[in-house]
Short mmCIF file of C-alpha atoms in Angstrom, two decimals:
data_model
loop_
_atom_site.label_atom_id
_atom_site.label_comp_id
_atom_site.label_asym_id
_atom_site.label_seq_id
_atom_site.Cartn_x
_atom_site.Cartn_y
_atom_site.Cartn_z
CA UNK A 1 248.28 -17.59 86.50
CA UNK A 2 250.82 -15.28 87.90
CA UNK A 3 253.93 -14.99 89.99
CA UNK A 4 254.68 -17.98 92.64
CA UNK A 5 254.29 -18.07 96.14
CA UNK A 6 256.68 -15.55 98.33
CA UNK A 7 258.82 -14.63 95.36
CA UNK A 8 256.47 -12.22 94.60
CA UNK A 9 258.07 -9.80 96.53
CA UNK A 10 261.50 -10.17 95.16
CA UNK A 11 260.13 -9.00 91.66
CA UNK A 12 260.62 -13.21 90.59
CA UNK A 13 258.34 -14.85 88.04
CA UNK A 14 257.44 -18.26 87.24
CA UNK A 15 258.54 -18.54 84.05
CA UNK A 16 260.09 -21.50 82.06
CA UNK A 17 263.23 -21.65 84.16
CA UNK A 18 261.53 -21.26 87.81
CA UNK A 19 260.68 -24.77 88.48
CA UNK A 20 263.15 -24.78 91.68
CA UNK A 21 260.62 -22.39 93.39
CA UNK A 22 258.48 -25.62 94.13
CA UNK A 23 261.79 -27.20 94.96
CA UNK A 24 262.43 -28.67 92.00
CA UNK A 25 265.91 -29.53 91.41
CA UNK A 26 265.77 -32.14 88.96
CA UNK A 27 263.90 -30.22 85.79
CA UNK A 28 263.57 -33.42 83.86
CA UNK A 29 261.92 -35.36 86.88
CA UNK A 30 259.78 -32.20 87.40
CA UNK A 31 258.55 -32.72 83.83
CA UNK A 32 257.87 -36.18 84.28
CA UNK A 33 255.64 -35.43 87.37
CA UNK A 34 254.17 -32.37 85.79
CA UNK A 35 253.56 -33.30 82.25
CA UNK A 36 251.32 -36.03 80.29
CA UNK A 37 251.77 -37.32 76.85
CA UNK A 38 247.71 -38.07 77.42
CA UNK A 39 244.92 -35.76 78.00
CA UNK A 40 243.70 -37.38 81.78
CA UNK A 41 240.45 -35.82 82.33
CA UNK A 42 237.09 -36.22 80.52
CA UNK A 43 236.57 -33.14 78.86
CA UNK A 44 233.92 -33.32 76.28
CA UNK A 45 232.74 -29.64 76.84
CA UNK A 46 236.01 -28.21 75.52
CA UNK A 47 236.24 -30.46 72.51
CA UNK A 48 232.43 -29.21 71.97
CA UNK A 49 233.85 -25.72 72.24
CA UNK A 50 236.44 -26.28 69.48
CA UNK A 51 234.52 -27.60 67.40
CA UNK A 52 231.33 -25.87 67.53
CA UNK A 53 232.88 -22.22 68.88
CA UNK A 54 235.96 -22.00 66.66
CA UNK A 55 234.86 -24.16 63.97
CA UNK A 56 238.17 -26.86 64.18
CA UNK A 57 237.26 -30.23 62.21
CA UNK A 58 236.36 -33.29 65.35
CA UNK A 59 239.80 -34.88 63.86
CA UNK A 60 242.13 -31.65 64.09
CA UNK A 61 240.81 -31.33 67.89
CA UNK A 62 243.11 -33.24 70.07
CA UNK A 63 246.27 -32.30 67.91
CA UNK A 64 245.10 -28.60 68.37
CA UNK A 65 244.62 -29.14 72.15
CA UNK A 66 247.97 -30.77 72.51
CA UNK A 67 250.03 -28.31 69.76
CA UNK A 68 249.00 -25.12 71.83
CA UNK A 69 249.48 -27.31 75.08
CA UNK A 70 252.86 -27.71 74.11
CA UNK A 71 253.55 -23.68 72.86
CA UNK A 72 252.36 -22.75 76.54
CA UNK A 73 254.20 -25.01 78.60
CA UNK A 74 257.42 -23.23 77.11
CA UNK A 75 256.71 -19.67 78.32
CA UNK A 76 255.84 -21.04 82.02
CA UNK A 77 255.73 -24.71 83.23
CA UNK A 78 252.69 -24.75 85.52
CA UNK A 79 251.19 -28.17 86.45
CA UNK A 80 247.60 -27.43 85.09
CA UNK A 81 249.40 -26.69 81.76
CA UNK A 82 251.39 -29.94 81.97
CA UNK A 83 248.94 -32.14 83.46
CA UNK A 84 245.63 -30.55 81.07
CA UNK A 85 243.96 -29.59 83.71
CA UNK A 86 242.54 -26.47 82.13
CA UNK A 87 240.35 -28.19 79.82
CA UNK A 88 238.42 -29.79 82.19
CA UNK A 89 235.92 -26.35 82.37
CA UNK A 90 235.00 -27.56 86.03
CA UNK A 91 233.03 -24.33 86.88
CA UNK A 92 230.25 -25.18 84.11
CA UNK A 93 229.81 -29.40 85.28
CA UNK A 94 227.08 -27.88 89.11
CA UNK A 95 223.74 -27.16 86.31
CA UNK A 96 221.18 -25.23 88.06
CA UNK A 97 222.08 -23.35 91.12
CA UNK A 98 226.19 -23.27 90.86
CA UNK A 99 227.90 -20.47 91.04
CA UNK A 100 228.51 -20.18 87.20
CA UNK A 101 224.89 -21.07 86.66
CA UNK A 102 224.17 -17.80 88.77
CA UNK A 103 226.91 -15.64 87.15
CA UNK A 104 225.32 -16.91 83.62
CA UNK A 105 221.49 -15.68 84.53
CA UNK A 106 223.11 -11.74 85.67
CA UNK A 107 225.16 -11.49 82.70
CA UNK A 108 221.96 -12.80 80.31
CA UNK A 109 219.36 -10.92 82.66
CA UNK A 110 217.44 -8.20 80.05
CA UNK A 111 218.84 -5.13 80.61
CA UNK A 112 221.77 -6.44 82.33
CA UNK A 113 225.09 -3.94 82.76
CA UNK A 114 227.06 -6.61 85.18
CA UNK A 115 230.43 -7.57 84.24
CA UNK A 116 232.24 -10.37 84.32
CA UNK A 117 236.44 -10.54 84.76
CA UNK A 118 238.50 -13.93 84.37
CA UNK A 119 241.48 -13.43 86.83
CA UNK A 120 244.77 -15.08 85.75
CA UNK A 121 243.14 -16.67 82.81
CA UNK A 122 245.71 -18.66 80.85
CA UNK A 123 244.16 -18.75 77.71
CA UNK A 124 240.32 -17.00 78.91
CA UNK A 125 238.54 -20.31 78.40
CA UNK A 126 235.90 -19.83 80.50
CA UNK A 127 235.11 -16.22 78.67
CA UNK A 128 234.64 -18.56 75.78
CA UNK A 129 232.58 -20.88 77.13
CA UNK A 130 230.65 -17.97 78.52
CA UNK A 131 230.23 -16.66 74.92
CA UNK A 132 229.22 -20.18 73.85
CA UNK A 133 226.34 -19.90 76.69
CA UNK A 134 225.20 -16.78 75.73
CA UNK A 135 226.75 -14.04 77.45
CA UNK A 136 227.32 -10.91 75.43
CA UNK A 137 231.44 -10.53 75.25
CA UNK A 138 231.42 -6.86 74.84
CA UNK A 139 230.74 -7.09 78.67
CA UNK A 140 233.47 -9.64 79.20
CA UNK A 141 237.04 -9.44 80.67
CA UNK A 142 240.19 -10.95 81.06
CA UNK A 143 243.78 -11.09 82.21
CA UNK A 144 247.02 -13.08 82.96
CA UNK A 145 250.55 -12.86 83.74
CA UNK A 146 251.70 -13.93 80.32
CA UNK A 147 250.54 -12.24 77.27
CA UNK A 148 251.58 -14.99 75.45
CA UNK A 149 249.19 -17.15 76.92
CA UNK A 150 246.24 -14.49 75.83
CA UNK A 151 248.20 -14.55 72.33
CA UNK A 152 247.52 -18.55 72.70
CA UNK A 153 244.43 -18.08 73.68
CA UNK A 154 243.38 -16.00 70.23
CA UNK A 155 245.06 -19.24 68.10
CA UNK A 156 243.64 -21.81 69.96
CA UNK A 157 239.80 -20.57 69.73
CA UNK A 158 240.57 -18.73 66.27
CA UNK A 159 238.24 -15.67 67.19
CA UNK A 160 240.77 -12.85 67.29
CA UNK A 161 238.39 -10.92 64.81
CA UNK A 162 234.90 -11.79 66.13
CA UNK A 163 235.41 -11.75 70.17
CA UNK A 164 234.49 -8.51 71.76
CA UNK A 165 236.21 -9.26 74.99
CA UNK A 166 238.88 -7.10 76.49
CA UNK A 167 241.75 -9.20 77.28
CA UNK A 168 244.64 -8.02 78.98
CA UNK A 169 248.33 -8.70 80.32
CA UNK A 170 249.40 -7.54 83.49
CA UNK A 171 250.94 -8.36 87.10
CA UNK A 172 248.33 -8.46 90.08
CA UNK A 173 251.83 -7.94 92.39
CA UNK A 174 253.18 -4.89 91.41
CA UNK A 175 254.45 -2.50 94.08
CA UNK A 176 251.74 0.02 94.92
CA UNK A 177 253.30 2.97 92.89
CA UNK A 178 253.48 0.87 89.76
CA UNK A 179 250.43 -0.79 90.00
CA UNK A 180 248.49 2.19 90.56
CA UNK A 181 249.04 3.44 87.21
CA UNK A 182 249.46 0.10 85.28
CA UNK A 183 246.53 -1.23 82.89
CA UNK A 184 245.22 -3.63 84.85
CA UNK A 185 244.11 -0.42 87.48
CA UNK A 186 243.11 1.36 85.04
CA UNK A 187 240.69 -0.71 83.00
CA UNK A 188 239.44 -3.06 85.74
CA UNK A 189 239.03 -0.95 89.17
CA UNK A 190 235.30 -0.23 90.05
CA UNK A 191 234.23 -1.90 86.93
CA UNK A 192 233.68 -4.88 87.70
CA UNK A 193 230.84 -6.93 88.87
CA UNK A 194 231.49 -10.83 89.07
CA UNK A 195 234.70 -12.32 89.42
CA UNK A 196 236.25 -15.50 88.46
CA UNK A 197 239.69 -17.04 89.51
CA UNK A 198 240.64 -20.60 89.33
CA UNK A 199 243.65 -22.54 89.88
CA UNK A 200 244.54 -19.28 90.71
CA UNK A 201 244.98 -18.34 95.28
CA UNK A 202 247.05 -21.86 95.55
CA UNK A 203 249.75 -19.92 93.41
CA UNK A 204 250.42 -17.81 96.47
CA UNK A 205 251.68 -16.81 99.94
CA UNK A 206 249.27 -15.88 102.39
CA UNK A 207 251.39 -12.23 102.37
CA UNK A 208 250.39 -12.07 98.69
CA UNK A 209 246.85 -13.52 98.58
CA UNK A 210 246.21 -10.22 100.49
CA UNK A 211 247.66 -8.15 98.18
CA UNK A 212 245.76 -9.72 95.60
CA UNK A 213 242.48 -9.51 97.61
CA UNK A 214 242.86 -5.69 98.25
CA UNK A 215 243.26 -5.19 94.51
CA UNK A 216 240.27 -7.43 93.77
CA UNK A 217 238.08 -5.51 95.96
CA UNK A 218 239.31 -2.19 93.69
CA UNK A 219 237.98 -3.85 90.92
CA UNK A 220 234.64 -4.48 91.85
CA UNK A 221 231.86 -1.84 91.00
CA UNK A 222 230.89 0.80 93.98
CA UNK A 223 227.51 1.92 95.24
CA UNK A 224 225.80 -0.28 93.26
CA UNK A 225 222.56 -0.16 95.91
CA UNK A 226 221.44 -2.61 98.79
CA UNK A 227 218.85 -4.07 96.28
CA UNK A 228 221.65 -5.04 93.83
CA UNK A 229 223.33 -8.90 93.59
CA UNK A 230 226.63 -8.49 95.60
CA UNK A 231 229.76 -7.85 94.38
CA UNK A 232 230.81 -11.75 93.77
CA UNK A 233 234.47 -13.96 93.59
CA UNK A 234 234.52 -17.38 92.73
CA UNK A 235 236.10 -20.03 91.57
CA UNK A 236 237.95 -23.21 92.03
CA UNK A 237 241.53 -24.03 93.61
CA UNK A 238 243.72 -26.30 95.76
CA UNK A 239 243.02 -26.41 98.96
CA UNK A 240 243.80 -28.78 101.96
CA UNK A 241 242.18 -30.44 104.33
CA UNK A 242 245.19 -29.01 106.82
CA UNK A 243 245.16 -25.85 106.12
CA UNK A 244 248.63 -24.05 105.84
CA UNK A 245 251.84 -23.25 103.64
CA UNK A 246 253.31 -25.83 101.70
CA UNK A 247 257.14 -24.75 102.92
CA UNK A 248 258.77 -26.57 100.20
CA UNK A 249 255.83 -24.29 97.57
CA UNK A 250 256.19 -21.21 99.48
CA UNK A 251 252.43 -21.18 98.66
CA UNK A 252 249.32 -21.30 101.54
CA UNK A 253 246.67 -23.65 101.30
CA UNK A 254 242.83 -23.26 102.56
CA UNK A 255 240.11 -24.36 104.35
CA UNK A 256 237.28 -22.57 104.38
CA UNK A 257 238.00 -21.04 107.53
CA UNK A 258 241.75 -19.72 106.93
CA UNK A 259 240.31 -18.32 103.17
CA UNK A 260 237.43 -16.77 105.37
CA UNK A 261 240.43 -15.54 107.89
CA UNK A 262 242.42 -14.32 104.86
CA UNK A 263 238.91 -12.03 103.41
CA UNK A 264 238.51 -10.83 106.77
CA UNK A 265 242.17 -9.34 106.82
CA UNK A 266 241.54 -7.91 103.12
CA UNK A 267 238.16 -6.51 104.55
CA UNK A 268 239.75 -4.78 107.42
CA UNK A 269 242.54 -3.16 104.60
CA UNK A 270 239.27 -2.46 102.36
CA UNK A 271 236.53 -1.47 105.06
CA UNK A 272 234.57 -3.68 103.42
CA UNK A 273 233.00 -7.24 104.87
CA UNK A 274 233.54 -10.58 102.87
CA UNK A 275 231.75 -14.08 103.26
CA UNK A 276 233.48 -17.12 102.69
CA UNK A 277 232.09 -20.19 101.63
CA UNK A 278 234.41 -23.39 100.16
CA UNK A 279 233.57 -27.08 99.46
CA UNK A 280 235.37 -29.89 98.15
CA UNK A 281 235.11 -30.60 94.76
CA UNK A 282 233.04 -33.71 93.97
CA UNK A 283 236.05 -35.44 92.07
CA UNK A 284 238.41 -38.29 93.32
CA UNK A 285 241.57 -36.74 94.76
CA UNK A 286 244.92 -38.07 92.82
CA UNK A 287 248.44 -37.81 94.27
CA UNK A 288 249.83 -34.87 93.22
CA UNK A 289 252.49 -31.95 94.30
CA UNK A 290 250.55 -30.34 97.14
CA UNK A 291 250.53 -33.28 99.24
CA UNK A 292 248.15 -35.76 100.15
CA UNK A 293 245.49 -33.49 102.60
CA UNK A 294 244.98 -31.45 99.47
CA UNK A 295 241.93 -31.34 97.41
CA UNK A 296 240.24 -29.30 94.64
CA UNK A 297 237.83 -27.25 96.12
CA UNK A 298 234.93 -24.81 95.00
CA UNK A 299 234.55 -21.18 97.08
CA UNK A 300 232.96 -18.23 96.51
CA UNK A 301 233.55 -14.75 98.23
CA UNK A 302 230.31 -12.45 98.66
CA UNK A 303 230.14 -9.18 99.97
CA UNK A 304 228.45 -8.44 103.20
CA UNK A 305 226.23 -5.16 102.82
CA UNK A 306 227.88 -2.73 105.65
#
């Protein structure tokens, strides 16, 4: 989760008095759109995640879920906070042959060196679910906007002592000069081998998706040999079936073809070639503030050997 939309370049954050930047005027009715006194989504995999992962008693769970809920919708009011959707854990619900599934087997492989990196994070749920599955964390990473929500993250799964993972804050939109010698450059670029980013590209302008592309493609590993899995991003966002920016958002929408026209600018940036591949999420689509042609959707973005 990071900055919103076109105010990116102004040096603006989302943060808990931004709502107006998705033209919210009225704060209160924004909360009442944005914000459930009831956990809407099945999500049985996180609850098995507290419970078995950080060790919280079955009857502390949903007051735990809804106590650091609460904590995080105070630094920045972002509708998956509000509405829960975080603990749905989508990426881990496709079994054999999703993308996760795939990332899982490298990261498990014997011998395996590959990487993994959770892009604006929140709290780095999925690292923990990937630590549940198997994966060594000593080989996992992760990073948001808010270093409170990685402070969040630490109290909600209670494993500030035992996870290996590096966790980081820092700002994907930094002007060049700054970003250059910030953390995030310096512990991610050419490190990285798999990707992950969800609820994540809807955040943005098209002008700053790019931005954010070119400084994805730093992170991933170089030279890594034509015999090697490609350098992979995936992950799950909202997209529309009308591709374009939501004026009133300041944010740009996909279809698989404009998110394959957006790689194909980062590639020409990059000299590098990107294929883009997106699908509708199998889940019924509920009214929400994107409009009614959007819809979650799953992509992934492969490198093309040169």
């Amino acid at each position: 989760m990071e900055k919103w939309g076109a105010n990116a370049a102004n040096g603006d954050k989302w943060g808990k008095e931004t709502e107006k930047q998705l033209g919210a005027t009225d704060l209160e009715a924004w909360r009442k759109a944005m914000y459930v006194d009831a956990i809407p989504w099945e999500y049985a995999r996180f609850r098995q995640l507290l419970e078995g992962y950080s060790k919280i008693p079955p009857n502390e769970v949903e007051a735990e879920i809804f106590k650091i809920r609460d904590r995080a919708w105070e630094v920045a009011k972002y509708p998956c906070i509000g509405s829960f959707t975080y603990v749905r854990l989508l990426e881990f619900d496709g079994g054999d042959g999703s993308e996760m599934q795939k990332a899982i087997e490298r990261l498990k492989a014997p011998g395996s060196q590959d990487t993994f990196l959770e892009l604006g994070g929140f709290m780095c749920q999925t690292i923990r679910q990937l630590v549940v599955e198997g994966v060594d964390s000593a080989r996992l990473y992760g990073t948001d906007l808010h270093a409170e929500f990685i402070e969040l993250g630490y109290e909600q799964f209670r494993d500030r002592e035992t996870l290996k993972a590096t966790l980081l804050a820092g700002d994907m939109l930094l002007p060049d000069d700054e970003y250059g010698a910030s953390e995030l450059a310096r512990t991610f670029d050419g490190k990285m081998s798999i990707i992950h980013a969800a609820n994540f590209f809807h955040l943005f302008s098209w002008e700053s998706q790019v931005v954010i592309g070119e400084r994805i493609v730093r992170f991933f590993r170089r030279g890594s040999g034509a015999d090697s899995p490609p350098a992979v991003l995936f992950g799950v966002h909202m997209g529309s079936l009308k591709p374009g920016e939501i004026e009133a958002f300041r944010v740009y929408l996909h279809d698989e073809t404009t998110f394959q026209s957006l790689w194909d600018e980062v590639g020409k940036k990059t000299n590098t070639r990107w294929k883009v591949s997106m699908q509708v999420a199998p889940t019924t689509p509920k009214p929400n503030a994107f409009g009614e042609h959007s819809r979650m959707m799953h992509y992934v973005v492969s490198q093309v050997a040169s």
